[in-house]
Coordinates of C-alpha atoms in Angstrom, one line a residue:
M708 CA 0.0 0.0 0.0
S709 CA 1.3 3.3 -1.0
F710 CA 0.3 5.1 2.2
I711 CA 1.9 2.7 4.6
S712 CA 5.1 0.5 4.9
F713 CA 7.3 -1.3 7.4
D714 CA 10.1 0.4 9.1
P715 CA 13.3 -0.6 7.2
S716 CA 14.6 -2.5 10.3
A717 CA 11.3 -4.3 10.9
G718 CA 12.3 -7.2 8.5
L719 CA 15.0 -8.4 10.9
Y720 CA 12.4 -9.2 13.5
D721 CA 9.9 -10.8 11.1
A722 CA 9.6 -14.5 10.2
T723 CA 9.9 -16.1 6.8
P724 CA 7.6 -19.0 6.2
I725 CA 9.2 -22.1 4.7
E726 CA 7.0 -25.0 3.7
N727 CA 7.7 -28.3 5.4
M728 CA 7.5 -30.0 2.0
F729 CA 10.6 -27.9 1.0
L730 CA 12.4 -28.9 4.2
A731 CA 11.6 -32.6 3.5
E732 CA 12.1 -32.8 -0.2
Y733 CA 14.6 -30.2 -1.2
L734 CA 16.7 -29.2 1.8
P735 CA 18.5 -32.6 2.3
S736 CA 20.2 -32.6 -1.1
A737 CA 20.6 -29.0 -2.0
P738 CA 24.2 -27.6 -2.1
D739 CA 24.8 -25.3 0.9
S740 CA 25.5 -22.1 -1.1
Y741 CA 22.4 -22.8 -3.3
L742 CA 20.3 -23.3 -0.2
R743 CA 21.5 -20.0 1.3
V744 CA 20.5 -18.2 -1.9
Y745 CA 17.0 -19.7 -2.0
L746 CA 16.3 -18.9 1.7
Y747 CA 17.6 -15.4 1.5
L748 CA 15.6 -14.6 -1.6
R749 CA 12.5 -16.0 0.1
M750 CA 13.1 -13.5 2.9
A751 CA 13.8 -10.7 0.4
L752 CA 10.5 -11.3 -1.4
L753 CA 8.7 -10.4 1.8
H754 CA 11.1 -7.5 2.6
P755 CA 12.5 -6.1 -0.6
E756 CA 14.4 -3.5 1.4
M757 CA 16.7 -6.3 2.6
G758 CA 17.9 -7.3 -0.9
A759 CA 17.3 -4.8 -3.6
S760 CA 19.7 -6.2 -6.2
V761 CA 21.7 -9.3 -7.2
E762 CA 24.9 -7.6 -6.2
E763 CA 23.6 -6.8 -2.8
V764 CA 22.5 -10.4 -2.2
C765 CA 25.9 -11.6 -3.3
R766 CA 27.6 -9.2 -0.9
V767 CA 25.4 -10.2 2.0
L768 CA 25.9 -13.9 1.4
R769 CA 29.6 -13.5 0.6
I770 CA 29.4 -15.4 -2.7
E771 CA 30.5 -14.8 -6.3
R772 CA 28.1 -13.8 -9.0
D773 CA 28.7 -17.1 -10.8
T774 CA 27.6 -19.0 -7.6
F775 CA 24.4 -16.9 -7.5
D776 CA 23.7 -17.7 -11.2
N777 CA 24.4 -21.3 -10.7
A778 CA 22.1 -21.4 -7.7
M779 CA 19.2 -19.9 -9.7
T780 CA 19.8 -22.4 -12.5
Y781 CA 19.7 -25.2 -9.9
W782 CA 16.4 -24.0 -8.5
E783 CA 15.0 -23.6 -12.0
R784 CA 15.8 -27.3 -12.6
Q785 CA 14.1 -28.2 -9.3
G786 CA 10.9 -26.5 -10.5
L787 CA 10.8 -23.9 -7.8
V788 CA 12.0 -20.9 -9.8
Q789 CA 11.1 -19.8 -13.3
R790 CA 13.2 -17.5 -15.6
A791 CA 11.2 -14.4 -16.5
T792 CA 13.6 -12.5 -18.6
D793 CA 17.2 -12.9 -19.8
N794 CA 18.5 -9.4 -20.1
P795 CA 18.6 -8.4 -17.4
P796 CA 17.9 -11.8 -15.8
T797 CA 14.8 -11.9 -13.6
W798 CA 13.0 -14.8 -12.0
T799 CA 9.7 -15.8 -10.6
F800 CA 9.4 -18.0 -7.5
L801 CA 6.9 -20.8 -7.9
S802 CA 4.9 -22.4 -5.1
V803 CA 6.4 -25.5 -3.7
L804 CA 2.9 -27.1 -3.7
H805 CA 2.5 -26.6 -7.4
A806 CA 6.1 -27.0 -8.5
A807 CA 6.2 -29.2 -11.5
P808 CA 8.8 -30.0 -14.2
S809 CA 8.4 -29.0 -17.8
P810 CA 8.3 -31.8 -20.4
M811 CA 12.0 -31.1 -21.2
E812 CA 12.9 -31.5 -17.5
S813 CA 10.8 -34.6 -16.8
D814 CA 13.8 -37.0 -16.9
Y815 CA 15.7 -34.6 -14.6
Y816 CA 12.8 -34.5 -12.2
R817 CA 12.6 -38.3 -12.2
Y818 CA 16.1 -38.4 -10.9
R819 CA 15.9 -35.3 -8.8
D820 CA 17.7 -36.8 -5.7
F821 CA 20.2 -38.5 -7.9
N822 CA 21.0 -35.3 -9.7
A823 CA 21.3 -33.4 -6.5
N824 CA 23.7 -35.9 -5.1
L825 CA 25.7 -35.8 -8.4
Q826 CA 25.9 -32.1 -8.3
A827 CA 27.0 -32.2 -4.6
L828 CA 30.0 -34.3 -5.6
F829 CA 31.2 -31.5 -7.9
G830 CA 30.4 -28.7 -5.5
A831 CA 28.7 -25.4 -6.1
Q832 CA 31.6 -24.1 -8.1
N833 CA 31.2 -26.7 -10.8
L834 CA 27.6 -26.5 -12.1
L835 CA 26.6 -29.5 -14.2
H836 CA 24.8 -28.9 -17.4
P837 CA 22.1 -31.0 -19.2
K838 CA 24.7 -32.8 -21.3
E839 CA 26.4 -34.1 -18.2
Y840 CA 23.1 -35.2 -16.6
E841 CA 22.1 -37.0 -19.9
T842 CA 25.3 -38.9 -19.9
A843 CA 24.8 -39.9 -16.2
H844 CA 21.2 -41.0 -17.0
D845 CA 22.5 -43.1 -19.8
W846 CA 24.7 -45.0 -17.3
L847 CA 21.5 -45.7 -15.4
N848 CA 19.1 -46.5 -18.2
V849 CA 21.2 -47.9 -20.9
F850 CA 24.0 -49.8 -19.0
G851 CA 21.9 -50.7 -16.0
F852 CA 24.0 -49.2 -13.2
S853 CA 22.4 -48.5 -9.9
Q854 CA 22.4 -44.9 -8.8
E855 CA 24.7 -45.7 -5.9
A856 CA 27.2 -47.3 -8.3
V857 CA 27.2 -44.2 -10.6
L858 CA 27.8 -41.9 -7.7
L859 CA 30.6 -44.1 -6.4
A860 CA 32.3 -44.1 -9.9
V861 CA 32.0 -40.3 -10.1
E862 CA 33.5 -39.9 -6.7
A863 CA 36.4 -42.2 -7.5
R864 CA 37.2 -40.4 -10.7
L865 CA 37.1 -37.0 -8.9
K866 CA 39.6 -38.3 -6.4
R867 CA 42.0 -39.1 -9.2
T868 CA 41.5 -35.7 -10.8
R869 CA 44.1 -33.2 -9.8
S870 CA 42.1 -30.1 -10.7
K871 CA 39.7 -28.6 -8.2
K872 CA 37.6 -27.4 -11.1
P873 CA 37.9 -30.2 -13.8
N874 CA 36.9 -29.7 -17.4
L875 CA 33.5 -31.3 -17.3
N876 CA 33.4 -32.4 -20.9
A877 CA 36.8 -34.2 -20.7
F878 CA 35.9 -35.6 -17.2
F879 CA 32.6 -37.2 -18.4
K880 CA 34.1 -38.4 -21.6
K881 CA 36.9 -40.3 -19.8
L882 CA 34.5 -41.6 -17.1
N883 CA 32.2 -42.8 -19.8
D884 CA 34.9 -45.0 -21.2
E885 CA 35.5 -46.4 -17.7
M886 CA 31.8 -47.1 -17.2
V887 CA 31.6 -49.0 -20.5
G888 CA 34.4 -51.2 -19.2
Y889 CA 32.7 -51.7 -15.9
A890 CA 29.5 -52.7 -17.7
D891 CA 31.3 -55.2 -19.8
R892 CA 32.6 -56.8 -16.6
G893 CA 29.2 -56.9 -15.1
L894 CA 30.0 -54.5 -12.3
L895 CA 26.6 -52.8 -12.0
T896 CA 26.0 -52.6 -8.3
E897 CA 27.6 -50.4 -5.7
E898 CA 29.2 -53.4 -3.9
Q899 CA 30.6 -54.9 -7.1
L900 CA 31.9 -51.6 -8.3
R901 CA 33.4 -50.8 -4.9
R902 CA 35.5 -54.0 -4.9
A903 CA 36.7 -53.2 -8.5
L904 CA 37.5 -49.7 -7.6
E905 CA 39.6 -50.8 -4.6
Y906 CA 41.6 -52.9 -7.0
D907 CA 41.8 -50.1 -9.6
D908 CA 43.1 -47.8 -6.9
R909 CA 45.9 -50.2 -6.3
V910 CA 46.6 -50.4 -10.0
Y911 CA 46.5 -46.6 -10.4
A912 CA 48.7 -46.1 -7.3
L913 CA 51.3 -48.5 -8.7
A914 CA 51.2 -46.9 -12.1
Q915 CA 51.8 -43.5 -10.6
K916 CA 54.8 -44.9 -8.7
V917 CA 56.2 -46.3 -11.9
I918 CA 55.7 -42.9 -13.6
Q919 CA 57.5 -41.2 -10.8
D920 CA 60.4 -43.7 -11.0
L921 CA 60.6 -43.2 -14.8
R922 CA 60.7 -39.4 -14.2
M923 CA 57.5 -38.7 -16.1
H924 CA 55.2 -35.8 -15.1
R925 CA 51.7 -36.9 -16.0
D926 CA 48.9 -39.3 -15.2
A927 CA 49.1 -42.9 -16.5
T928 CA 47.2 -43.6 -19.7
E929 CA 44.6 -46.3 -20.0
D930 CA 47.1 -48.5 -22.0
E931 CA 49.6 -48.1 -19.2
L932 CA 47.0 -49.1 -16.6
R933 CA 46.2 -52.2 -18.7
L934 CA 49.9 -53.1 -18.6
V935 CA 49.9 -52.8 -14.8
R936 CA 46.8 -55.0 -14.6
K937 CA 48.6 -57.6 -16.7
W938 CA 51.7 -57.5 -14.4
L939 CA 49.5 -58.0 -11.3
D940 CA 46.8 -60.3 -12.6
E941 CA 48.2 -62.4 -15.4
W942 CA 51.8 -62.5 -14.3
G943 CA 51.1 -62.5 -10.6
L944 CA 53.9 -60.0 -9.9
S945 CA 54.0 -58.0 -6.7
E946 CA 54.4 -54.2 -6.4
Q947 CA 58.0 -54.8 -5.2
D948 CA 58.7 -56.9 -8.4
V949 CA 57.5 -54.1 -10.6
L950 CA 59.3 -51.3 -8.8
A951 CA 62.5 -53.3 -8.6
A952 CA 62.5 -53.7 -12.4
C953 CA 62.2 -49.9 -12.8
A954 CA 65.9 -49.7 -11.8
Q955 CA 66.8 -51.6 -15.0
T956 CA 65.2 -48.9 -17.2
T957 CA 68.3 -46.7 -16.8
K958 CA 69.8 -48.6 -19.7
T959 CA 67.7 -46.5 -22.1
N960 CA 67.5 -42.8 -22.6
R961 CA 63.7 -42.9 -23.0
P962 CA 62.3 -45.3 -20.4
S963 CA 58.7 -46.3 -20.9
F964 CA 56.0 -48.7 -19.7
A965 CA 56.6 -50.8 -22.8
Y966 CA 60.4 -51.0 -22.0
L967 CA 59.5 -52.0 -18.4
D968 CA 57.1 -54.6 -19.7
A969 CA 59.9 -56.2 -21.8
I970 CA 62.1 -56.3 -18.7
L971 CA 59.4 -57.9 -16.6
K972 CA 58.7 -60.5 -19.3
N973 CA 62.3 -61.6 -19.5
S974 CA 62.6 -61.9 -15.7
R975 CA 59.2 -63.7 -15.4
D976 CA 59.9 -66.3 -18.1
P977 CA 63.5 -67.5 -17.9
D978 CA 62.4 -70.7 -19.5
G979 CA 60.6 -68.9 -22.3
G980 CA 57.2 -69.2 -20.7
Q981 CA 57.2 -73.0 -20.7
S982 CA 56.6 -73.4 -17.0
F983 CA 53.8 -70.8 -17.0
E984 CA 52.0 -72.5 -19.9
A985 CA 52.5 -76.0 -18.4
L986 CA 51.1 -74.9 -15.0
K987 CA 48.3 -72.9 -16.5
A988 CA 47.1 -76.0 -18.4
A989 CA 47.4 -78.2 -15.2
M990 CA 45.5 -75.7 -13.1
E991 CA 42.7 -75.7 -15.7
E992 CA 42.5 -79.5 -15.4
L993 CA 42.0 -78.9 -11.7
G994 CA 39.2 -76.5 -12.4
D995 CA 41.2 -73.5 -11.2
R996 CA 41.3 -70.8 -13.8
R997 CA 43.1 -68.2 -11.6
I998 CA 46.5 -66.9 -12.6
P999 CA 49.2 -69.1 -11.0
S1000 CA 51.0 -67.4 -8.1
P1001 CA 54.7 -66.8 -8.2
D1002 CA 55.3 -69.6 -5.7
Q1003 CA 53.3 -72.0 -7.9
R1004 CA 55.3 -71.0 -10.9
A1005 CA 58.5 -71.5 -9.0
A1006 CA 57.4 -75.0 -8.1
C1007 CA 56.5 -75.8 -11.7
R1008 CA 59.9 -74.6 -12.9
A1009 CA 61.5 -77.0 -10.3
W1010 CA 59.4 -79.9 -11.7
L1011 CA 60.5 -79.2 -15.2
E1012 CA 64.1 -78.8 -14.2
S1013 CA 63.9 -82.2 -12.5
G1014 CA 62.9 -83.8 -15.8
I1015 CA 59.2 -84.0 -15.4
E1016 CA 57.6 -83.2 -18.8
P1017 CA 54.7 -80.7 -19.2
G1018 CA 52.4 -83.5 -20.4
T1019 CA 53.1 -85.4 -17.2
I1020 CA 52.1 -82.4 -15.1
K1021 CA 48.9 -82.0 -17.0
L1022 CA 48.1 -85.8 -16.8
A1023 CA 48.7 -85.8 -13.0
A1024 CA 46.3 -82.8 -12.7
A1025 CA 43.7 -84.7 -14.7
Q1026 CA 44.0 -87.7 -12.4
C1027 CA 43.6 -85.5 -9.3
A1028 CA 40.5 -83.9 -10.8
R1029 CA 38.9 -87.2 -11.6
R1030 CA 39.2 -88.2 -8.0
R1031 CA 37.8 -84.9 -6.8
K1032 CA 41.2 -83.5 -5.7
H1033 CA 41.4 -79.9 -7.0
T1034 CA 44.2 -78.1 -5.1
F1035 CA 47.7 -77.3 -6.1
E1036 CA 48.9 -79.2 -3.1
D1037 CA 47.2 -82.4 -4.4
L1038 CA 49.0 -82.0 -7.7
S1039 CA 52.3 -81.4 -6.0
W1040 CA 51.9 -84.5 -3.8
M1041 CA 51.0 -86.7 -6.8
L1042 CA 54.0 -85.6 -8.8
D1043 CA 56.3 -86.2 -5.9
E1044 CA 55.0 -89.7 -5.6
W1045 CA 55.4 -90.3 -9.3
S1046 CA 59.0 -89.0 -9.1
K1047 CA 59.8 -91.6 -6.4
L1048 CA 58.6 -94.2 -8.9
G1049 CA 60.8 -92.7 -11.6
I1050 CA 57.8 -91.5 -13.6
R1051 CA 58.8 -88.2 -15.4
R1052 CA 58.1 -88.8 -19.1
V1053 CA 54.6 -88.5 -20.3
D1054 CA 54.6 -91.9 -21.9
D1055 CA 55.7 -93.5 -18.7
A1056 CA 52.9 -91.7 -16.8
E1057 CA 50.3 -92.8 -19.3
A1058 CA 51.5 -96.4 -19.0
Y1059 CA 51.4 -96.1 -15.2
V1060 CA 47.9 -94.7 -15.3
A1061 CA 46.7 -97.5 -17.6
R1062 CA 48.3 -100.2 -15.4
M1063 CA 46.9 -98.8 -12.2
N1064 CA 43.4 -98.6 -13.8
D1065 CA 43.6 -102.2 -14.9
A1066 CA 44.8 -103.2 -11.4
R1067 CA 41.9 -101.4 -9.8
T1068 CA 39.5 -103.2 -12.1
Q1069 CA 41.0 -106.6 -11.4
V1070 CA 41.0 -106.1 -7.6
H1071 CA 37.4 -105.0 -7.7
R1072 CA 36.6 -108.2 -9.5
L1073 CA 38.5 -110.4 -6.9
L1074 CA 36.7 -108.6 -4.0
T1075 CA 33.4 -109.4 -5.7
L1076 CA 34.3 -113.0 -6.0
A1077 CA 35.3 -113.0 -2.3
G1078 CA 31.8 -111.6 -1.4
K1079 CA 33.1 -108.2 -0.4
D1080 CA 31.4 -105.0 -1.6
R1081 CA 33.8 -102.3 -0.6
S1082 CA 36.1 -99.8 -2.2
V1083 CA 39.5 -100.7 -3.6
Q1084 CA 42.4 -99.5 -1.4
M1085 CA 46.0 -98.8 -2.4
G1086 CA 47.1 -101.7 -0.1
D1087 CA 44.9 -104.0 -2.2
I1088 CA 46.5 -102.9 -5.4
R1089 CA 50.0 -103.3 -4.1
M1090 CA 49.1 -106.8 -3.0
Y1091 CA 47.6 -107.6 -6.4
E1092 CA 50.7 -106.2 -8.1
S1093 CA 52.8 -108.7 -6.2
W1094 CA 50.6 -111.5 -7.5
R1095 CA 49.9 -110.6 -11.1
E1096 CA 53.3 -111.6 -12.5
S1097 CA 53.4 -115.0 -10.7
W1098 CA 49.8 -116.2 -11.0
P1099 CA 47.3 -116.6 -13.8
N1100 CA 43.8 -115.1 -13.5
D1101 CA 42.1 -118.5 -13.0
I1102 CA 44.2 -119.3 -9.9
L1103 CA 43.6 -115.8 -8.5
D1104 CA 39.9 -116.2 -9.1
F1105 CA 39.9 -119.5 -7.3
A1106 CA 41.9 -118.0 -4.4
A1107 CA 39.2 -115.2 -4.2
E1108 CA 36.5 -117.8 -4.0
C1109 CA 38.3 -119.6 -1.2
A1110 CA 38.5 -116.3 0.7
R1111 CA 34.7 -115.7 0.5
D1112 CA 33.2 -114.5 3.8
M1113 CA 36.7 -113.8 5.3
Q1114 CA 37.0 -110.6 7.3
L1115 CA 40.2 -109.7 5.4
P1116 CA 40.0 -111.5 2.1
M1117 CA 43.0 -110.0 0.4
R1118 CA 45.2 -110.9 3.4
Y1119 CA 43.8 -114.5 3.3
M1120 CA 44.4 -114.8 -0.4
D1121 CA 48.0 -113.6 0.1
K1122 CA 48.7 -116.3 2.7
L1123 CA 46.9 -118.9 0.5
L1124 CA 49.0 -118.0 -2.6
K1125 CA 52.2 -118.1 -0.6
G1126 CA 51.3 -121.6 0.6
W1127 CA 50.6 -122.8 -2.9
Q1128 CA 53.8 -121.3 -4.1
A1129 CA 55.8 -123.1 -1.4
A1130 CA 54.0 -126.4 -2.5
G1131 CA 55.0 -125.9 -6.1
V1132 CA 51.4 -125.2 -7.4
S1133 CA 51.3 -123.8 -10.9
T1134 CA 47.9 -124.8 -12.3
L1135 CA 44.3 -124.4 -11.3
E1136 CA 44.0 -128.2 -10.9
Q1137 CA 47.0 -128.3 -8.5
A1138 CA 45.5 -125.4 -6.5
K1139 CA 42.2 -127.2 -6.1
A1140 CA 43.9 -130.4 -5.1
Q1141 CA 46.1 -128.6 -2.6
R1142 CA 42.9 -127.0 -1.2
E1143 CA 41.2 -130.4 -0.8
N1144 CA 44.2 -132.0 0.8
R1145 CA 44.4 -129.1 3.3
R1146 CA 40.7 -129.5 4.1
A1147 CA 41.1 -133.3 4.6
A1148 CA 44.1 -132.7 6.9
Q1149 CA 42.1 -130.2 9.0
P1150 CA 41.2 -131.5 12.5
A1151 CA 37.5 -132.0 13.0
G1152 CA 35.6 -129.1 14.4
Q1153 CA 38.2 -126.5 13.5
N1154 CA 37.1 -123.7 11.3
P1155 CA 39.5 -123.4 8.4
A1156 CA 38.5 -119.8 8.0
L1157 CA 40.5 -119.1 11.1
N1158 CA 43.6 -120.8 10.0
Y1159 CA 45.6 -117.6 9.0
D1160 CA 47.3 -114.8 10.8
Q1161 CA 44.8 -112.3 11.9
R1162 CA 45.2 -108.9 13.6
T1163 CA 43.2 -105.7 13.8
P1164 CA 44.4 -103.4 11.1
D1165 CA 45.8 -100.0 12.3
E1166 CA 46.2 -96.7 10.5
T1167 CA 49.6 -97.7 9.1
D1168 CA 47.7 -100.1 6.7
Y1169 CA 46.0 -97.1 5.1
T1170 CA 48.7 -94.5 4.8
S1171 CA 48.7 -94.9 1.1
H1172 CA 45.0 -94.9 0.5
Y1173 CA 45.4 -91.6 -1.4
V1174 CA 47.2 -93.2 -4.3
N1175 CA 49.4 -91.3 -6.8
L1176 CA 46.5 -90.9 -9.2
L1177 CA 43.7 -92.4 -7.2
D1178 CA 41.4 -91.7 -4.4
L1179 CA 40.1 -95.1 -5.0
D1180 CA 36.9 -95.0 -3.1
D1181 CA 34.6 -93.9 -5.8
E1182 CA 32.6 -96.0 -8.3
E1183 CA 34.3 -98.0 -11.1
E1184 CA 35.4 -95.8 -13.9
G1185 CA 38.1 -95.6 -16.6
L1186 CA 41.0 -93.2 -16.1

């Protein structure tokens, strides 16, 4: 009213109404400086004498003009302010109750909280533009990242950026390349990406140490980071291995990651890569597709140096896997046992596997004839091996039938065969006659089944149950 007005100082003692909806929906995610601009202007609308110009508002709030303009753009996007004119710029405050996005801003409104959190990462001094938001929305809608994963990726990239005010176009272009890589690896959730970023931080940190050692003054390129990943992942090198190799780059006037890669390759593969390839093939047989560790590669080199052929290592791994033994320790144990038997060449190993498989089959048959339904043990096979060169199958089958219902049929057969051997038995007929003669000479009432040395077996009988290529307690199968 023209005839009456507040005293100029009255505004300081008045109250500015702020809707609870604003406090609940907009205040939590708004950047601090933008929030100060909004609240002060809400007060100035009620008391124009407290903020007559943009310059005066900036002076009172102690902000730059760019920050004020960015704040007004931010609230425009939130649907609470509408631009009225451009030159000079003027605005109209909209009701919180009726704030609604324009069709062009519908996607922005859909991700209002996400956009606010994204802007907060860059700070009030780096106002994002529609192009950057569109790129971020593509990461959500096209690649399928969660909002938390995108914010985590942005935060990680900002930490690796030296500038406090990065070039947004270059920043989002480089980050987009990274996001494509993360999507290809299936790292779409916050937890998946966090684990990957922790590893990437390790890669980046090592790359920067290498750059420092090589007296470069820049960030590592993506190709250089890929080399570092290869050294750590595929080659299993430690950070100390890589940095130690940097000392050898003094032999060239222009050291580079490629030169360092050649140094590391030569130090890693003194045998031309033979041990690495042999071990990798063996580990795949075991079902382990991880990159072999330095200790495992050293063990493999020792096997090769002892004369064990690569094919023998792979065959031993295959036998372990077929008996559900899948660790490197299982493979190492088997190769040690084979070495004790003089088995190093692959043809010797194949012959041994075939022989042991046949022995297992024959022992299983003898146990069946003896009325025993149990797994074949290594002690059984050793006993059979002591018979097979001296006795034909028909005599062995007869001995098994004689051992039917014995508690320890293999031990009974062994005693029986030794007795026949002492008596000069060489044919089935002689064995049967010897059996009848023994029965006829047996005192009445004595159980012949008890006429052999018996004792309770202890654990020493089973120390070799885990045979070189066999955990022989599973069903009958070929090797």
